[in-house]
C-alpha positions as a printed NumPy array, in Angstrom:
array([[197.994, -35.721, 153.334],
       [199.067, -32.911, 155.334],
       [203.413, -32.482, 155.625],
       [204.587, -30.896, 158.451],
       [208.091, -30.198, 160.035],
       [207.504, -30.793, 163.292],
       [208.076, -33.468, 164.824],
       [205.242, -35.96 , 166.123],
       [205.077, -36.497, 169.995],
       [206.533, -39.323, 171.419],
       [205.063, -41.785, 173.961],
       [206.739, -43.193, 176.644],
       [203.457, -45.35 , 177.535],
       [199.882, -45.052, 177.498],
       [197.937, -47.299, 179.685],
       [193.467, -47.76 , 178.729],
       [191.834, -47.916, 181.553],
       [188.276, -50.149, 181.755],
       [185.531, -50.764, 183.543],
       [182.128, -52.524, 183.069],
       [179.021, -53.911, 185.359],
       [178.964, -56.995, 183.438],
       [182.503, -59.237, 182.455],
       [181.759, -61.135, 179.962],
       [181.506, -57.706, 177.703],
       [184.641, -56.856, 178.987],
       [186.591, -60.091, 177.94 ],
       [184.831, -59.481, 174.469],
       [186.693, -56.185, 174.573],
       [189.764, -57.381, 175.71 ],
       [189.895, -59.667, 173.141],
       [188.679, -56.906, 170.312],
       [191.612, -53.968, 171.705],
       [194.866, -57.354, 171.82 ],
       [193.304, -58.096, 168.193],
       [193.57 , -54.69 , 167.074],
       [196.904, -53.617, 169.068],
       [198.54 , -56.933, 167.152],
       [197.269, -55.85 , 163.09 ],
       [198.447, -51.757, 163.703],
       [202.034, -53.894, 165.09 ],
       [201.511, -52.24 , 169.273],
       [203.984, -53.153, 172.223],
       [201.534, -54.356, 174.334],
       [203.09 , -54.671, 177.175],
       [200.773, -56.745, 178.968],
       [196.849, -56.545, 180.059],
       [196.324, -56.712, 184.026],
       [192.926, -57.378, 185.587],
       [192.345, -55.522, 189.171],
       [190.05 , -57.215, 192.04 ],
       [186.736, -56.125, 191.22 ],
       [184.736, -53.815, 193.507],
       [181.202, -53.864, 195.225],
       [179.627, -50.966, 195.728],
       [176.562, -51.791, 199.018],
       [173.526, -49.459, 199.259],
       [170.809, -50.508, 201.32 ],
       [167.356, -49.193, 201.538],
       [164.12 , -49.08 , 202.634],
       [162.111, -51.106, 201.484],
       [158.586, -49.412, 201.616],
       [159.8  , -45.076, 201.627],
       [156.602, -44.24 , 204.837],
       [155.872, -46.898, 206.816],
       [157.46 , -50.451, 208.117],
       [161.082, -48.885, 209.385],
       [162.493, -52.637, 209.913],
       [162.107, -54.154, 206.093],
       [164.746, -53.477, 203.946],
       [166.869, -54.56 , 200.605],
       [170.44 , -53.652, 200.071],
       [171.183, -53.576, 196.247],
       [174.763, -54.146, 195.057],
       [177.24 , -53.094, 192.252],
       [180.362, -55.126, 190.425],
       [182.497, -52.413, 188.91 ],
       [184.569, -54.234, 187.449],
       [188.678, -53.123, 185.605],
       [190.512, -54.723, 182.451],
       [194.62 , -52.315, 182.679],
       [196.055, -52.442, 178.72 ],
       [199.56 , -50.654, 178.913],
       [201.131, -49.701, 176.119],
       [205.078, -49.189, 175.372],
       [207.033, -46.917, 172.715],
       [203.936, -45.089, 170.043],
       [203.841, -42.155, 168.126],
       [201.318, -39.537, 167.905],
       [199.974, -40.164, 165.133],
       [199.29 , -43.779, 165.544],
       [198.131, -43.232, 169.459],
       [195.958, -40.981, 167.702],
       [194.522, -43.705, 165.437],
       [194.595, -46.652, 167.256],
       [191.941, -44.553, 170.677],
       [189.578, -43.318, 167.8  ],
       [189.927, -46.877, 166.833],
       [188.951, -48.517, 170.343],
       [187.055, -45.213, 171.239],
       [184.92 , -45.698, 168.609],
       [183.867, -49.328, 169.193],
       [184.009, -49.176, 173.207],
       [180.961, -50.769, 173.871],
       [177.479, -49.846, 176.443],
       [178.256, -49.416, 179.555],
       [182.459, -49.708, 179.014],
       [184.197, -46.948, 180.699],
       [187.798, -45.781, 179.205],
       [190.318, -43.544, 181.256],
       [193.554, -42.715, 179.309],
       [196.975, -42.046, 180.445],
       [200.127, -40.731, 178.189],
       [203.253, -40.521, 179.263],
       [204.782, -38.541, 176.39 ],
       [209.21 , -37.718, 176.01 ],
       [209.354, -34.607, 176.171],
       [213.557, -32.885, 175.322],
       [215.147, -31.373, 178.877],
       [214.697, -27.382, 178.845],
       [217.711, -25.5  , 178.139],
       [218.904, -24.509, 181.729],
       [218.573, -27.547, 182.754],
       [221.756, -29.718, 183.501],
       [222.6  , -33.668, 183.988],
       [224.765, -33.529, 187.565],
       [227.746, -33.32 , 187.779],
       [230.33 , -35.703, 188.856],
       [233.053, -35.625, 192.411],
       [235.811, -36.241, 189.513],
       [234.738, -33.613, 186.924],
       [234.751, -30.889, 189.763],
       [237.89 , -31.232, 191.651],
       [241.256, -33.283, 190.153],
       [242.114, -35.197, 191.732],
       [246.342, -35.366, 193.279],
       [247.74 , -38.226, 193.444],
       [250.512, -38.986, 196.648],
       [253.537, -37.703, 196.687]])
């Protein structure tokens, strides 16, 4: 076990977007992720299910002849969005590696992290009106 003096990264939120073509597979994976988060004591804020998207492709049934004979294919993409709040860098790394290693076939995952950082020294908070000029009382 290595110990370092540098502080751990803090994340305000982490959003996992999972895409797949089978809704049953995504339902099972949703249960897996929520159970893993519960066992690790992570703050799973909500699970969002955006509307599925449809991609329809129309092609000729016969390539060279019969131009009026066409076939249409439909590809449905289902989504699951997991919102996690207030995680440390080491906890998020362990959790994401565990979840990504158990990702089922045909499911894609996208991870968005929002880190909390210190303001640079050259930036200052805005001054209020009462701090800049003292208001004198009327006589």
